PDB file of C-alpha atoms and ligand atoms in Angstrom:
ATOM      1  CA  MET A   1      91.806 -89.877 -13.469  1.00 63.00           C
ATOM      2  CA  ALA A   2      93.779 -87.436 -11.343  1.00 59.00           C
ATOM      3  CA  LYS A   3      91.963 -85.889  -8.437  1.00 60.00           C
ATOM      4  CA  PRO A   4      90.783 -82.484  -9.725  1.00 61.00           C
ATOM      5  CA  ALA A   5      91.503 -79.256  -7.869  1.00 57.00           C
ATOM      6  CA  ARG A   6      88.502 -78.127  -5.838  1.00 58.00           C
ATOM      7  CA  ARG A   7      86.530 -75.644  -7.925  1.00 58.00           C
ATOM      8  CA  ARG A   8      83.208 -74.576  -6.525  1.00 59.00           C
ATOM      9  CA  LYS A   9      81.584 -72.021  -8.793  1.00 69.00           C
ATOM     10  CA  ASP A  10      78.729 -71.404  -6.396  1.00 86.00           C
ATOM     11  CA  PRO A  11      79.631 -73.124  -3.118  1.00 90.00           C
ATOM     12  CA  ALA A  12      76.445 -72.103  -1.267  1.00 94.00           C
ATOM     13  CA  ARG A  13      74.214 -73.564  -3.962  1.00 94.00           C
ATOM     14  CA  VAL A  14      76.257 -76.768  -4.238  1.00 96.00           C
ATOM     15  CA  THR A  15      75.995 -77.148  -0.462  1.00 97.00           C
ATOM     16  CA  ALA A  16      72.218 -76.538  -0.630  1.00 97.00           C
ATOM     17  CA  ILE A  17      71.888 -79.280  -3.272  1.00 98.00           C
ATOM     18  CA  VAL A  18      73.997 -81.736  -1.263  1.00 98.00           C
ATOM     19  CA  ASP A  19      72.078 -80.973   1.948  1.00 98.00           C
ATOM     20  CA  GLY A  20      68.713 -81.095   0.179  1.00 98.00           C
ATOM     21  CA  LEU A  21      69.459 -84.511  -1.310  1.00 98.00           C
ATOM     22  CA  ARG A  22      70.653 -85.788   2.083  1.00 98.00           C
ATOM     23  CA  ARG A  23      67.371 -84.697   3.679  1.00 98.00           C
ATOM     24  CA  LEU A  24      65.318 -86.293   0.895  1.00 98.00           C
ATOM     25  CA  TYR A  25      67.199 -89.601   0.774  1.00 98.00           C
ATOM     26  CA  PRO A  26      69.204 -90.119   3.966  1.00 98.00           C
ATOM     27  CA  ASP A  27      69.458 -93.873   3.362  1.00 97.00           C
ATOM     28  CA  ALA A  28      69.975 -93.908  -0.405  1.00 97.00           C
ATOM     29  CA  THR A  29      72.159 -96.722  -1.602  1.00 96.00           C
ATOM     30  CA  CYS A  30      72.718 -98.894  -4.629  1.00 97.00           C
ATOM     31  CA  GLU A  31      69.489-100.633  -5.681  1.00 97.00           C
ATOM     32  CA  LEU A  32      71.219-103.633  -7.251  1.00 98.00           C
ATOM     33  CA  ASP A  33      70.755-106.686  -4.989  1.00 98.00           C
ATOM     34  CA  HIS A  34      74.089-108.155  -3.891  1.00 98.00           C
ATOM     35  CA  LYS A  35      75.848-109.674  -0.905  1.00 98.00           C
ATOM     36  CA  THR A  36      79.486-109.538  -2.014  1.00 98.00           C
ATOM     37  CA  PRO A  37      81.734-107.285  -4.126  1.00 98.00           C
ATOM     38  CA  TYR A  38      81.773-110.034  -6.797  1.00 98.00           C
ATOM     39  CA  GLN A  39      77.970-110.098  -6.941  1.00 98.00           C
ATOM     40  CA  LEU A  40      77.813-106.303  -7.171  1.00 98.00           C
ATOM     41  CA  LEU A  41      80.349-106.306 -10.002  1.00 98.00           C
ATOM     42  CA  VAL A  42      78.295-108.886 -11.919  1.00 98.00           C
ATOM     43  CA  ALA A  43      75.058-106.945 -11.320  1.00 98.00           C
ATOM     44  CA  THR A  44      76.604-103.632 -12.349  1.00 98.00           C
ATOM     45  CA  ILE A  45      77.888-105.069 -15.636  1.00 98.00           C
ATOM     46  CA  LEU A  46      74.389-106.430 -16.281  1.00 98.00           C
ATOM     47  CA  SER A  47      72.789-103.053 -15.467  1.00 97.00           C
ATOM     48  CA  ALA A  48      74.123-101.320 -18.607  1.00 95.00           C
ATOM     49  CA  GLN A  49      71.097-100.173 -20.637  1.00 93.00           C
ATOM     50  CA  CYS A  50      68.813-102.064 -18.247  1.00 96.00           C
ATOM     51  CA  THR A  51      66.793-101.212 -15.153  1.00 95.00           C
ATOM     52  CA  ASP A  52      68.027-102.336 -11.741  1.00 96.00           C
ATOM     53  CA  ALA A  53      64.649-104.030 -11.177  1.00 97.00           C
ATOM     54  CA  ARG A  54      65.131-106.251 -14.212  1.00 98.00           C
ATOM     55  CA  VAL A  55      68.736-107.022 -13.247  1.00 98.00           C
ATOM     56  CA  ASN A  56      67.497-108.029  -9.775  1.00 98.00           C
ATOM     57  CA  LEU A  57      65.163-110.573 -11.384  1.00 98.00           C
ATOM     58  CA  VAL A  58      68.039-112.194 -13.258  1.00 98.00           C
ATOM     59  CA  THR A  59      70.913-112.144 -10.771  1.00 98.00           C
ATOM     60  CA  PRO A  60      69.588-114.767  -8.309  1.00 98.00           C
ATOM     61  CA  GLU A  61      69.962-117.398 -11.030  1.00 98.00           C
ATOM     62  CA  VAL A  62      73.348-116.029 -12.102  1.00 98.00           C
ATOM     63  CA  PHE A  63      74.628-116.169  -8.503  1.00 98.00           C
ATOM     64  CA  ARG A  64      73.117-119.643  -7.968  1.00 98.00           C
ATOM     65  CA  ARG A  65      74.752-121.125 -11.060  1.00 98.00           C
ATOM     66  CA  TRP A  66      78.055-119.259 -10.875  1.00 98.00           C
ATOM     67  CA  PRO A  67      78.583-118.341  -7.215  1.00 98.00           C
ATOM     68  CA  THR A  68      82.281-117.527  -7.590  1.00 98.00           C
ATOM     69  CA  PRO A  69      84.547-115.875 -10.160  1.00 98.00           C
ATOM     70  CA  LYS A  70      86.129-119.304 -10.729  1.00 98.00           C
ATOM     71  CA  ALA A  71      82.754-120.833 -11.626  1.00 98.00           C
ATOM     72  CA  LEU A  72      81.837-117.939 -13.917  1.00 98.00           C
ATOM     73  CA  ALA A  73      85.237-117.990 -15.626  1.00 98.00           C
ATOM     74  CA  ALA A  74      84.651-121.660 -16.511  1.00 98.00           C
ATOM     75  CA  ALA A  75      81.016-121.176 -17.569  1.00 98.00           C
ATOM     76  CA  ASP A  76      79.811-121.992 -21.038  1.00 98.00           C
ATOM     77  CA  ALA A  77      79.218-118.777 -23.026  1.00 98.00           C
ATOM     78  CA  GLU A  78      75.841-119.937 -24.322  1.00 98.00           C
ATOM     79  CA  ASP A  79      74.642-120.871 -20.841  1.00 98.00           C
ATOM     80  CA  VAL A  80      75.536-117.403 -19.536  1.00 98.00           C
ATOM     81  CA  GLU A  81      73.874-115.738 -22.526  1.00 98.00           C
ATOM     82  CA  ALA A  82      70.659-117.690 -21.971  1.00 98.00           C
ATOM     83  CA  VAL A  83      70.421-116.730 -18.288  1.00 98.00           C
ATOM     84  CA  ILE A  84      71.204-113.027 -18.722  1.00 98.00           C
ATOM     85  CA  ARG A  85      69.242-112.559 -21.955  1.00 98.00           C
ATOM     86  CA  PRO A  86      66.418-110.495 -20.317  1.00 98.00           C
ATOM     87  CA  THR A  87      68.928-107.738 -19.453  1.00 98.00           C
ATOM     88  CA  GLY A  88      69.636-106.989 -23.129  1.00 98.00           C
ATOM     89  CA  PHE A  89      72.945-106.859 -25.027  1.00 98.00           C
ATOM     90  CA  PHE A  90      73.392-110.370 -23.642  1.00 98.00           C
ATOM     91  CA  ARG A  91      76.204-111.526 -25.939  1.00 98.00           C
ATOM     92  CA  ASN A  92      78.458-108.589 -25.087  1.00 98.00           C
ATOM     93  CA  LYS A  93      77.532-108.794 -21.418  1.00 98.00           C
ATOM     94  CA  ALA A  94      78.260-112.544 -21.296  1.00 98.00           C
ATOM     95  CA  LYS A  95      81.654-111.877 -22.860  1.00 98.00           C
ATOM     96  CA  SER A  96      82.362-109.133 -20.313  1.00 98.00           C
ATOM     97  CA  LEU A  97      81.230-111.293 -17.380  1.00 98.00           C
ATOM     98  CA  ARG A  98      83.366-114.293 -18.346  1.00 98.00           C
ATOM     99  CA  GLY A  99      86.348-112.071 -19.154  1.00 98.00           C
ATOM    100  CA  MET A 100      85.964-110.160 -15.893  1.00 98.00           C
ATOM    101  CA  ALA A 101      85.747-113.439 -13.957  1.00 98.00           C
ATOM    102  CA  ARG A 102      88.885-114.760 -15.676  1.00 98.00           C
ATOM    103  CA  GLY A 103      90.668-111.504 -14.796  1.00 98.00           C
ATOM    104  CA  LEU A 104      89.676-111.860 -11.140  1.00 98.00           C
ATOM    105  CA  VAL A 105      90.884-115.472 -11.031  1.00 98.00           C
ATOM    106  CA  GLU A 106      94.121-114.998 -12.949  1.00 98.00           C
ATOM    107  CA  ASP A 107      95.259-111.622 -11.588  1.00 98.00           C
ATOM    108  CA  HIS A 108      93.549-111.109  -8.236  1.00 98.00           C
ATOM    109  CA  GLY A 109      93.212-114.518  -6.559  1.00 98.00           C
ATOM    110  CA  GLY A 110      89.472-114.542  -7.245  1.00 98.00           C
ATOM    111  CA  LYS A 111      88.871-111.292  -5.346  1.00 98.00           C
ATOM    112  CA  VAL A 112      87.543-107.965  -6.625  1.00 98.00           C
ATOM    113  CA  PRO A 113      90.462-105.497  -6.483  1.00 98.00           C
ATOM    114  CA  ARG A 114      90.303-102.239  -4.532  1.00 98.00           C
ATOM    115  CA  THR A 115      91.860 -99.728  -6.905  1.00 98.00           C
ATOM    116  CA  MET A 116      90.493 -97.904  -9.933  1.00 98.00           C
ATOM    117  CA  ALA A 117      93.545 -98.832 -12.029  1.00 98.00           C
ATOM    118  CA  GLU A 118      93.090-102.554 -11.360  1.00 98.00           C
ATOM    119  CA  MET A 119      89.350-102.387 -11.926  1.00 98.00           C
ATOM    120  CA  LEU A 120      89.772-100.671 -15.289  1.00 98.00           C
ATOM    121  CA  GLU A 121      91.962-103.544 -16.500  1.00 98.00           C
ATOM    122  CA  LEU A 122      89.048-105.970 -16.146  1.00 97.00           C
ATOM    123  CA  PRO A 123      87.061-106.646 -19.337  1.00 93.00           C
ATOM    124  CA  GLY A 124      83.724-104.843 -19.408  1.00 91.00           C
ATOM    125  CA  VAL A 125      84.642-102.487 -16.559  1.00 97.00           C
ATOM    126  CA  ALA A 126      84.756 -98.723 -17.154  1.00 96.00           C
ATOM    127  CA  ARG A 127      84.806 -95.889 -14.610  1.00 97.00           C
ATOM    128  CA  LYS A 128      81.091 -95.976 -13.858  1.00 97.00           C
ATOM    129  CA  THR A 129      81.126 -99.677 -12.970  1.00 98.00           C
ATOM    130  CA  ALA A 130      84.365 -99.318 -11.024  1.00 98.00           C
ATOM    131  CA  ASN A 131      83.007 -96.373  -9.021  1.00 98.00           C
ATOM    132  CA  VAL A 132      79.798 -98.275  -8.199  1.00 98.00           C
ATOM    133  CA  VAL A 133      81.691-101.303  -6.903  1.00 98.00           C
ATOM    134  CA  LEU A 134      84.533 -99.503  -5.121  1.00 98.00           C
ATOM    135  CA  GLY A 135      82.140 -96.998  -3.532  1.00 98.00           C
ATOM    136  CA  THR A 136      79.291 -99.301  -2.542  1.00 98.00           C
ATOM    137  CA  ALA A 137      81.119-102.549  -1.760  1.00 98.00           C
ATOM    138  CA  TYR A 138      84.279-101.096  -0.220  1.00 98.00           C
ATOM    139  CA  GLY A 139      83.305 -97.532   0.747  1.00 98.00           C
ATOM    140  CA  LEU A 140      86.191 -96.150  -1.318  1.00 98.00           C
ATOM    141  CA  PRO A 141      85.516 -92.686  -2.819  1.00 97.00           C
ATOM    142  CA  THR A 142      87.362 -93.143  -6.104  1.00 97.00           C
ATOM    143  CA  GLY A 143      85.071 -90.830  -8.048  1.00 98.00           C
ATOM    144  CA  VAL A 144      81.435 -89.995  -8.714  1.00 98.00           C
ATOM    145  CA  VAL A 145      79.204 -92.523 -10.475  1.00 98.00           C
ATOM    146  CA  VAL A 146      77.894 -90.857 -13.639  1.00 98.00           C
ATOM    147  CA  ASP A 147      74.997 -92.820 -15.083  1.00 96.00           C
ATOM    148  CA  THR A 148      72.160 -91.434 -17.183  1.00 95.00           C
ATOM    149  CA  HIS A 149      70.390 -89.981 -14.111  1.00 97.00           C
ATOM    150  CA  VAL A 150      73.484 -88.300 -12.683  1.00 98.00           C
ATOM    151  CA  ALA A 151      74.333 -86.849 -16.097  1.00 98.00           C
ATOM    152  CA  ARG A 152      70.826 -85.464 -16.642  1.00 98.00           C
ATOM    153  CA  LEU A 153      70.354 -84.065 -13.135  1.00 98.00           C
ATOM    154  CA  SER A 154      73.827 -82.532 -12.943  1.00 98.00           C
ATOM    155  CA  GLN A 155      73.003 -80.606 -16.093  1.00 98.00           C
ATOM    156  CA  ARG A 156      69.543 -79.573 -14.904  1.00 98.00           C
ATOM    157  CA  LEU A 157      70.900 -78.499 -11.523  1.00 98.00           C
ATOM    158  CA  GLY A 158      73.533 -76.334 -13.209  1.00 97.00           C
ATOM    159  CA  LEU A 159      76.478 -78.342 -11.864  1.00 97.00           C
ATOM    160  CA  THR A 160      77.854 -78.976 -15.353  1.00 97.00           C
ATOM    161  CA  ARG A 161      77.312 -78.176 -19.004  1.00 97.00           C
ATOM    162  CA  GLN A 162      79.347 -81.165 -20.117  1.00 97.00           C
ATOM    163  CA  THR A 163      77.753 -84.141 -21.855  1.00 97.00           C
ATOM    164  CA  ASP A 164      80.686 -86.569 -21.754  1.00 97.00           C
ATOM    165  CA  PRO A 165      80.436 -88.709 -18.574  1.00 97.00           C
ATOM    166  CA  LYS A 166      84.167 -88.437 -17.860  1.00 96.00           C
ATOM    167  CA  LYS A 167      84.028 -84.630 -18.019  1.00 98.00           C
ATOM    168  CA  ILE A 168      80.850 -84.536 -15.940  1.00 98.00           C
ATOM    169  CA  GLU A 169      82.575 -86.677 -13.326  1.00 98.00           C
ATOM    170  CA  GLN A 170      85.601 -84.366 -13.291  1.00 97.00           C
ATOM    171  CA  GLU A 171      83.392 -81.325 -12.709  1.00 97.00           C
ATOM    172  CA  LEU A 172      81.400 -83.031  -9.952  1.00 98.00           C
ATOM    173  CA  MET A 173      84.577 -84.226  -8.225  1.00 98.00           C
ATOM    174  CA  ALA A 174      85.912 -80.668  -8.349  1.00 97.00           C
ATOM    175  CA  GLN A 175      82.792 -79.171  -6.783  1.00 96.00           C
ATOM    176  CA  LEU A 176      81.850 -81.772  -4.174  1.00 97.00           C
ATOM    177  CA  PRO A 177      83.683 -82.634  -0.964  1.00 96.00           C
ATOM    178  CA  GLU A 178      85.282 -86.080  -1.377  1.00 97.00           C
ATOM    179  CA  GLU A 179      83.296 -87.472   1.554  1.00 97.00           C
ATOM    180  CA  GLU A 180      80.090 -86.779  -0.415  1.00 97.00           C
ATOM    181  CA  TRP A 181      81.084 -88.495  -3.676  1.00 98.00           C
ATOM    182  CA  ILE A 182      79.561 -91.909  -2.905  1.00 98.00           C
ATOM    183  CA  ASP A 183      76.293 -90.811  -1.284  1.00 98.00           C
ATOM    184  CA  PHE A 184      75.754 -87.883  -3.654  1.00 98.00           C
ATOM    185  CA  SER A 185      75.599 -90.167  -6.689  1.00 97.00           C
ATOM    186  CA  HIS A 186      73.256 -92.634  -4.935  1.00 98.00           C
ATOM    187  CA  ARG A 187      70.964 -89.756  -3.951  1.00 98.00           C
ATOM    188  CA  LEU A 188      70.986 -88.119  -7.358  1.00 98.00           C
ATOM    189  CA  ILE A 189      70.092 -91.480  -8.958  1.00 97.00           C
ATOM    190  CA  TRP A 190      67.203 -91.900  -6.495  1.00 98.00           C
ATOM    191  CA  HIS A 191      65.993 -88.352  -7.251  1.00 98.00           C
ATOM    192  CA  GLY A 192      66.217 -89.040 -10.985  1.00 98.00           C
ATOM    193  CA  ARG A 193      64.090 -92.165 -10.612  1.00 96.00           C
ATOM    194  CA  ARG A 194      61.508 -90.730  -8.234  1.00 97.00           C
ATOM    195  CA  VAL A 195      61.153 -86.998  -8.974  1.00 98.00           C
ATOM    196  CA  CYS A 196      63.371 -85.561 -11.709  1.00 98.00           C
ATOM    197  CA  THR A 197      62.573 -88.133 -14.361  1.00 98.00           C
ATOM    198  CA  ALA A 198      63.790 -87.755 -17.932  1.00 96.00           C
ATOM    199  CA  ARG A 199      60.395 -87.124 -19.496  1.00 96.00           C
ATOM    200  CA  LYS A 200      58.391 -85.470 -16.767  1.00 94.00           C
ATOM    201  CA  PRO A 201      60.278 -83.847 -13.898  1.00 97.00           C
ATOM    202  CA  ARG A 202      57.967 -83.219 -10.932  1.00 97.00           C
ATOM    203  CA  CYS A 203      59.374 -79.791 -10.123  1.00 97.00           C
ATOM    204  CA  ALA A 204      56.476 -78.896  -7.836  1.00 96.00           C
ATOM    205  CA  ALA A 205      57.555 -81.739  -5.537  1.00 96.00           C
ATOM    206  CA  CYS A 206      61.257 -80.842  -5.658  1.00 98.00           C
ATOM    207  CA  PRO A 207      62.902 -78.674  -2.976  1.00 97.00           C
ATOM    208  CA  LEU A 208      66.310 -78.382  -4.640  1.00 98.00           C
ATOM    209  CA  PRO A 209      67.661 -74.994  -5.810  1.00 96.00           C
ATOM    210  CA  CYS A 210      67.491 -75.527  -9.553  1.00 97.00           C
ATOM    211  CA  PRO A 211      67.903 -73.212 -12.555  1.00 96.00           C
ATOM    212  CA  SER A 212      65.866 -75.602 -14.728  1.00 97.00           C
ATOM    213  CA  ARG A 213      62.758 -75.550 -12.552  1.00 95.00           C
ATOM    214  CA  GLN A 214      59.711 -75.701 -14.767  1.00 86.00           C
ATOM    215  CA  ALA A 215      56.506 -73.772 -14.102  1.00 79.00           C
ATOM    216  CA  PRO A 216      53.622 -76.035 -13.019  1.00 70.00           C
ATOM    217  CA  SER A 217      51.711 -75.391 -16.234  1.00 60.00           C
ATOM    218  CA  LEU A 218      54.633 -76.758 -18.266  1.00 49.00           C
ATOM    219  CA  VAL A 219      55.011 -80.000 -16.337  1.00 47.00           C
ATOM    220  CA  SER A 220      51.399 -81.081 -16.008  1.00 45.00           C
TER     221      SER A 220
HETATM  222  S1  SF4 B   1      63.407 -78.448  -9.947  1.00 95.53           S
HETATM  223 FE1  SF4 B   1      62.666 -79.858 -11.542  1.00 95.53          FE
HETATM  224  S2  SF4 B   1      64.309 -79.974 -13.089  1.00 95.53           S
HETATM  225 FE2  SF4 B   1      65.189 -79.118 -11.197  1.00 95.53          FE
HETATM  226  S3  SF4 B   1      66.018 -80.935 -10.082  1.00 95.53           S
HETATM  227 FE3  SF4 B   1      63.953 -80.546  -9.295  1.00 95.53          FE
HETATM  228  S4  SF4 B   1      62.615 -81.869 -10.534  1.00 95.53           S
HETATM  229 FE4  SF4 B   1      64.577 -81.678 -11.625  1.00 95.53          FE
END
């Protein structure tokens, strides 16, 4: 994805959102437990359609049994499926994990690559996963992570009307300074989990400038 031209429809409001999120969650980071880029890549693949808390219950056993890409690439498919089953979609995820591990071993000397193009060639890795790993493990601002929380909150906050994650990401990249891309997505995810939840946003507890703010009587 080419870097979009900076387009800030309402720069003061975007800045107020960025600053407000920074004040609320100065230390926000990825909530998937990991110690290495490889572990974060495994955890992020497992996090599709699953909570981070549940992934964190499963990954210690995954990392114990298959501590390296080489070990995971050689793992038995049924063994991997059995261990990751609680995260859902376990057959597809096991296929992605073993394929990703083979890709790391065969094309990258067993290391997680550092570019978006190389990441996207790995089985089971799309932009969201690549942005999580490159941003959190390597500190590389390759884009903005757009998960379900970032998509929902970006719409509520009036930062986009798009529904396709790739288009949402393009619009966020165009409006946000590049140095904010990594932390902004962590903070928006934290806000989506703690305050602006899908079913019951706690607008009374939210200091962000937001066109979707609901009156207290509507959110009780
Ligand atoms: S004001 Fe309400 S809808 Fe808007 S971001 Fe805050 S919690 Fe979400």
